[in-house]
mmCIF file of C-alpha atoms in Angstrom:
data_model
loop_
_atom_site.group_PDB
_atom_site.id
_atom_site.type_symbol
_atom_site.label_atom_id
_atom_site.label_comp_id
_atom_site.label_asym_id
_atom_site.label_seq_id
_atom_site.Cartn_x
_atom_site.Cartn_y
_atom_site.Cartn_z
ATOM 1 C CA LEU A 213 81.527 81.153 83.863
ATOM 2 C CA ARG A 214 80.957 76.993 83.420
ATOM 3 C CA ASP A 215 77.100 76.561 84.089
ATOM 4 C CA ARG A 216 75.106 78.377 80.712
ATOM 5 C CA ALA A 217 72.249 78.245 83.738
ATOM 6 C CA SER A 218 73.633 80.400 86.277
ATOM 7 C CA LEU A 219 74.806 82.664 83.724
ATOM 8 C CA ASP A 220 71.240 83.205 82.470
ATOM 9 C CA ALA A 221 70.030 82.921 85.977
ATOM 10 C CA TRP A 222 72.654 85.974 86.885
ATOM 11 C CA CYS A 223 71.662 87.726 83.926
ATOM 12 C CA ARG A 224 68.288 88.038 83.910
ATOM 13 C CA ASP A 225 65.591 91.057 84.641
ATOM 14 C CA ALA A 226 68.951 92.933 83.428
ATOM 15 C CA GLU A 227 67.268 94.667 79.944
ATOM 16 C CA GLY A 228 69.162 97.003 79.263
ATOM 17 C CA GLY A 229 71.968 97.265 81.845
ATOM 18 C CA ILE A 230 75.746 96.526 81.848
ATOM 19 C CA LEU A 231 77.454 93.893 82.238
ATOM 20 C CA PHE A 232 81.100 94.013 83.569
ATOM 21 C CA HIS A 233 82.575 90.880 83.252
ATOM 22 C CA CYS A 234 86.101 90.935 85.526
ATOM 23 C CA ALA A 235 85.846 87.521 86.477
ATOM 24 C CA GLY A 236 88.308 85.179 85.467
ATOM 25 C CA LEU A 237 91.430 82.501 85.604
ATOM 26 C CA VAL A 238 94.767 83.219 85.306
ATOM 27 C CA HIS A 239 97.013 79.869 87.130
ATOM 28 C CA PRO A 240 94.918 76.280 86.631
ATOM 29 C CA LEU A 241 94.390 74.113 89.019
ATOM 30 C CA ARG A 242 95.161 71.381 87.071
ATOM 31 C CA ARG A 243 95.382 71.361 83.968
ATOM 32 C CA THR A 244 96.107 74.736 81.706
ATOM 33 C CA ARG A 245 93.074 73.911 79.277
ATOM 34 C CA GLU A 246 90.932 74.908 82.246
ATOM 35 C CA LEU A 247 91.994 78.699 80.686
ATOM 36 C CA ASP A 248 90.403 78.698 77.426
ATOM 37 C CA GLU A 249 87.659 76.714 78.971
ATOM 38 C CA VAL A 250 86.732 79.700 81.669
ATOM 39 C CA ASN A 251 88.710 82.647 80.132
ATOM 40 C CA VAL A 252 87.502 81.908 76.293
ATOM 41 C CA GLU A 253 83.924 79.739 76.673
ATOM 42 C CA GLY A 254 82.603 81.504 80.095
ATOM 43 C CA THR A 255 83.152 84.667 78.623
ATOM 44 C CA ARG A 256 81.434 83.413 75.555
ATOM 45 C CA ALA A 257 78.334 82.395 77.260
ATOM 46 C CA LEU A 258 78.227 84.597 79.861
ATOM 47 C CA LEU A 259 78.065 87.402 76.666
ATOM 48 C CA GLU A 260 75.275 85.195 74.661
ATOM 49 C CA ALA A 261 73.490 84.904 78.576
ATOM 50 C CA ALA A 262 74.054 88.630 78.944
ATOM 51 C CA ALA A 263 72.818 89.430 74.827
ATOM 52 C CA SER A 264 69.649 87.324 74.552
ATOM 53 C CA ALA A 265 68.439 89.062 78.404
ATOM 54 C CA GLY A 266 68.740 91.881 76.037
ATOM 55 C CA LEU A 267 71.637 94.297 78.489
ATOM 56 C CA ARG A 268 72.565 96.916 76.883
ATOM 57 C CA ARG A 269 77.037 96.649 76.980
ATOM 58 C CA ALA A 270 79.528 94.475 78.225
ATOM 59 C CA VAL A 271 82.711 95.948 79.825
ATOM 60 C CA VAL A 272 85.850 92.363 80.129
ATOM 61 C CA MET A 273 88.941 92.722 81.895
ATOM 62 C CA SER A 274 91.588 91.160 79.829
ATOM 63 C CA SER A 275 95.273 91.500 80.851
ATOM 64 C CA ASN A 276 98.650 92.937 79.428
ATOM 65 C CA SER A 277 99.575 89.485 77.888
ATOM 66 C CA PRO A 278 97.513 88.865 75.174
ATOM 67 C CA LEU A 279 100.266 91.750 73.963
ATOM 68 C CA GLY A 280 103.371 89.863 74.568
ATOM 69 C CA VAL A 281 106.334 91.779 76.651
ATOM 70 C CA ASN A 282 107.886 94.177 75.520
ATOM 71 C CA PRO A 283 110.641 94.607 73.342
ATOM 72 C CA ASP A 284 112.172 96.775 74.776
ATOM 73 C CA ARG A 285 112.569 99.190 77.492
ATOM 74 C CA GLU A 286 110.915 102.525 75.886
ATOM 75 C CA HIS A 287 107.715 100.608 73.289
ATOM 76 C CA ARG A 288 104.261 101.102 74.930
ATOM 77 C CA PHE A 289 101.670 99.310 74.544
ATOM 78 C CA ASP A 290 98.570 100.344 72.502
ATOM 79 C CA GLU A 291 95.100 100.221 71.035
ATOM 80 C CA SER A 292 96.807 98.810 67.745
ATOM 81 C CA SER A 293 99.166 96.532 69.394
ATOM 82 C CA PRO A 294 99.317 93.780 67.838
ATOM 83 C CA TYR A 295 98.820 90.160 69.286
ATOM 84 C CA ALA A 296 101.830 88.358 70.607
ATOM 85 C CA PRO A 297 100.468 86.693 73.389
ATOM 86 C CA TYR A 298 102.441 85.776 76.423
ATOM 87 C CA MET A 299 102.277 81.696 77.581
ATOM 88 C CA GLY A 300 98.971 79.291 77.778
ATOM 89 C CA TYR A 301 96.998 82.808 80.225
ATOM 90 C CA GLY A 302 97.962 85.331 77.206
ATOM 91 C CA ARG A 303 96.426 83.165 74.409
ATOM 92 C CA SER A 304 93.954 82.432 76.982
ATOM 93 C CA LYS A 305 92.939 86.397 76.789
ATOM 94 C CA MET A 306 94.002 86.519 73.594
ATOM 95 C CA GLN A 307 90.824 83.518 72.232
ATOM 96 C CA MET A 308 88.282 85.810 74.449
ATOM 97 C CA GLU A 309 89.262 89.149 73.401
ATOM 98 C CA ARG A 310 88.890 87.527 69.742
ATOM 99 C CA ALA A 311 85.270 85.979 71.093
ATOM 100 C CA VAL A 312 84.695 88.948 72.862
ATOM 101 C CA ALA A 313 84.711 90.498 69.039
ATOM 102 C CA SER A 314 82.720 88.239 67.376
ATOM 103 C CA VAL A 315 79.552 88.751 69.143
ATOM 104 C CA GLN A 316 80.148 92.873 68.994
ATOM 105 C CA GLU A 317 80.275 92.076 64.635
ATOM 106 C CA SER A 318 76.776 90.123 66.135
ATOM 107 C CA GLY A 319 75.174 93.048 66.837
ATOM 108 C CA ARG A 320 73.361 91.749 69.362
ATOM 109 C CA ILE A 321 75.193 93.154 72.206
ATOM 110 C CA GLU A 322 78.016 96.618 72.917
ATOM 111 C CA THR A 323 80.844 95.346 73.738
ATOM 112 C CA VAL A 324 84.524 97.091 75.332
ATOM 113 C CA VAL A 325 87.408 94.822 76.406
ATOM 114 C CA VAL A 326 89.812 96.752 78.755
ATOM 115 C CA ARG A 327 92.740 95.380 79.545
ATOM 116 C CA ALA A 328 94.670 96.096 82.459
ATOM 117 C CA PRO A 329 98.730 96.009 83.424
ATOM 118 C CA TRP A 330 99.589 93.855 86.887
ATOM 119 C CA PHE A 331 97.797 95.847 89.848
ATOM 120 C CA TYR A 332 98.604 96.235 92.955
ATOM 121 C CA GLY A 333 96.203 97.522 95.937
ATOM 122 C CA PRO A 334 93.336 96.379 98.005
ATOM 123 C CA SER A 335 92.640 92.387 97.428
ATOM 124 C CA GLN A 336 95.401 92.462 95.282
ATOM 125 C CA PRO A 337 95.973 88.591 94.436
ATOM 126 C CA PRO A 338 98.995 86.489 97.297
ATOM 127 C CA ARG A 339 101.984 86.928 94.884
ATOM 128 C CA GLN A 340 101.618 90.779 94.641
ATOM 129 C CA THR A 341 101.794 90.987 98.792
ATOM 130 C CA GLU A 342 104.513 88.855 98.674
ATOM 131 C CA PHE A 343 106.515 90.246 95.993
ATOM 132 C CA PHE A 344 105.574 93.675 97.583
ATOM 133 C CA SER A 345 106.887 92.846 101.085
ATOM 134 C CA MET A 346 110.205 90.790 99.642
ATOM 135 C CA ILE A 347 110.781 93.980 98.943
ATOM 136 C CA ARG A 348 110.034 96.356 101.650
ATOM 137 C CA ARG A 349 112.561 93.757 104.043
ATOM 138 C CA GLY A 350 115.393 94.059 101.723
ATOM 139 C CA ALA A 351 114.895 90.885 99.892
ATOM 140 C CA ALA A 352 113.803 91.117 96.396
ATOM 141 C CA PRO A 353 114.395 88.270 93.757
ATOM 142 C CA VAL A 354 118.147 90.289 92.097
ATOM 143 C CA LEU A 355 116.923 91.428 89.398
ATOM 144 C CA PRO A 356 119.545 92.433 85.629
ATOM 145 C CA VAL A 357 120.688 96.639 86.032
ATOM 146 C CA GLU A 358 118.806 96.739 82.682
ATOM 147 C CA LEU A 359 115.949 95.162 82.172
ATOM 148 C CA PRO A 360 115.526 93.847 78.374
ATOM 149 C CA ASP A 361 111.130 94.258 79.761
ATOM 150 C CA PRO A 362 109.588 96.346 82.721
ATOM 151 C CA THR A 363 106.377 95.266 83.670
ATOM 152 C CA PRO A 364 103.666 97.223 83.141
ATOM 153 C CA VAL A 365 102.583 97.254 87.589
ATOM 154 C CA GLY A 366 99.285 99.738 88.020
ATOM 155 C CA SER A 367 97.506 100.409 91.184
ATOM 156 C CA LEU A 368 94.077 99.027 92.046
ATOM 157 C CA ASP A 369 92.271 102.065 92.622
ATOM 158 C CA PRO A 370 92.777 103.245 88.742
ATOM 159 C CA THR A 371 91.977 99.727 87.300
ATOM 160 C CA VAL A 372 88.884 99.445 88.838
ATOM 161 C CA ARG A 373 87.851 102.911 87.297
ATOM 162 C CA PHE A 374 87.352 100.981 83.709
ATOM 163 C CA GLU A 375 83.326 101.412 84.507
ATOM 164 C CA ARG A 376 83.832 105.314 82.703
ATOM 165 C CA VAL A 377 86.184 103.531 79.504
ATOM 166 C CA SER A 378 82.084 101.774 79.385
ATOM 167 C CA PHE A 379 80.801 104.155 78.893
ATOM 168 C CA ARG A 380 82.957 106.128 76.404
ATOM 169 C CA TYR A 381 84.325 103.370 73.940
ATOM 170 C CA PRO A 382 81.537 101.697 72.516
ATOM 171 C CA GLY A 383 82.986 98.495 70.119
ATOM 172 C CA THR A 384 85.809 96.227 70.242
ATOM 173 C CA GLU A 385 88.355 99.332 71.235
ATOM 174 C CA ARG A 386 91.606 97.681 73.154
ATOM 175 C CA VAL A 387 91.793 99.789 75.150
ATOM 176 C CA VAL A 388 95.007 100.049 77.582
ATOM 177 C CA LEU A 389 94.750 102.093 80.886
ATOM 178 C CA PRO A 390 97.594 103.470 82.520
ATOM 179 C CA ASP A 391 99.810 102.614 84.834
#
């Protein structure tokens, strides 16, 4: 995502196609600026390459992190929820969503942003595997009886089905997948 020439090459000969953009950075190796370089600027560059190549639509994977944390156990986020990003990653995804909206407003390419929760399933990150293994071993971290902020968790299987959303909802709708 940091190499514009590779993005142009990736999109070449895809006129009229649909781009599914699921790449991003969650945990930077050296500095938090990498979050913006990859998630914001990289997405902006990829969408520019896609628009220049004549792709019809871009479906962009985001996260629930731009919305922050639930204020209570009964609260649920939806497409109209305001931004209240959680940490640097959430801020970078919020800025990414704003960049996607700007590209959509230009009229050069249709866009859809899909917000997915913390996921589990095939190819899940190692930290999820470790967390669920701890639960299985009975060694999960001790949590308060009343969790003030339930973390949304969803199976990877419905998360990867977001392609269906891309055909139904053009524009910058912020679709929140059920968990």
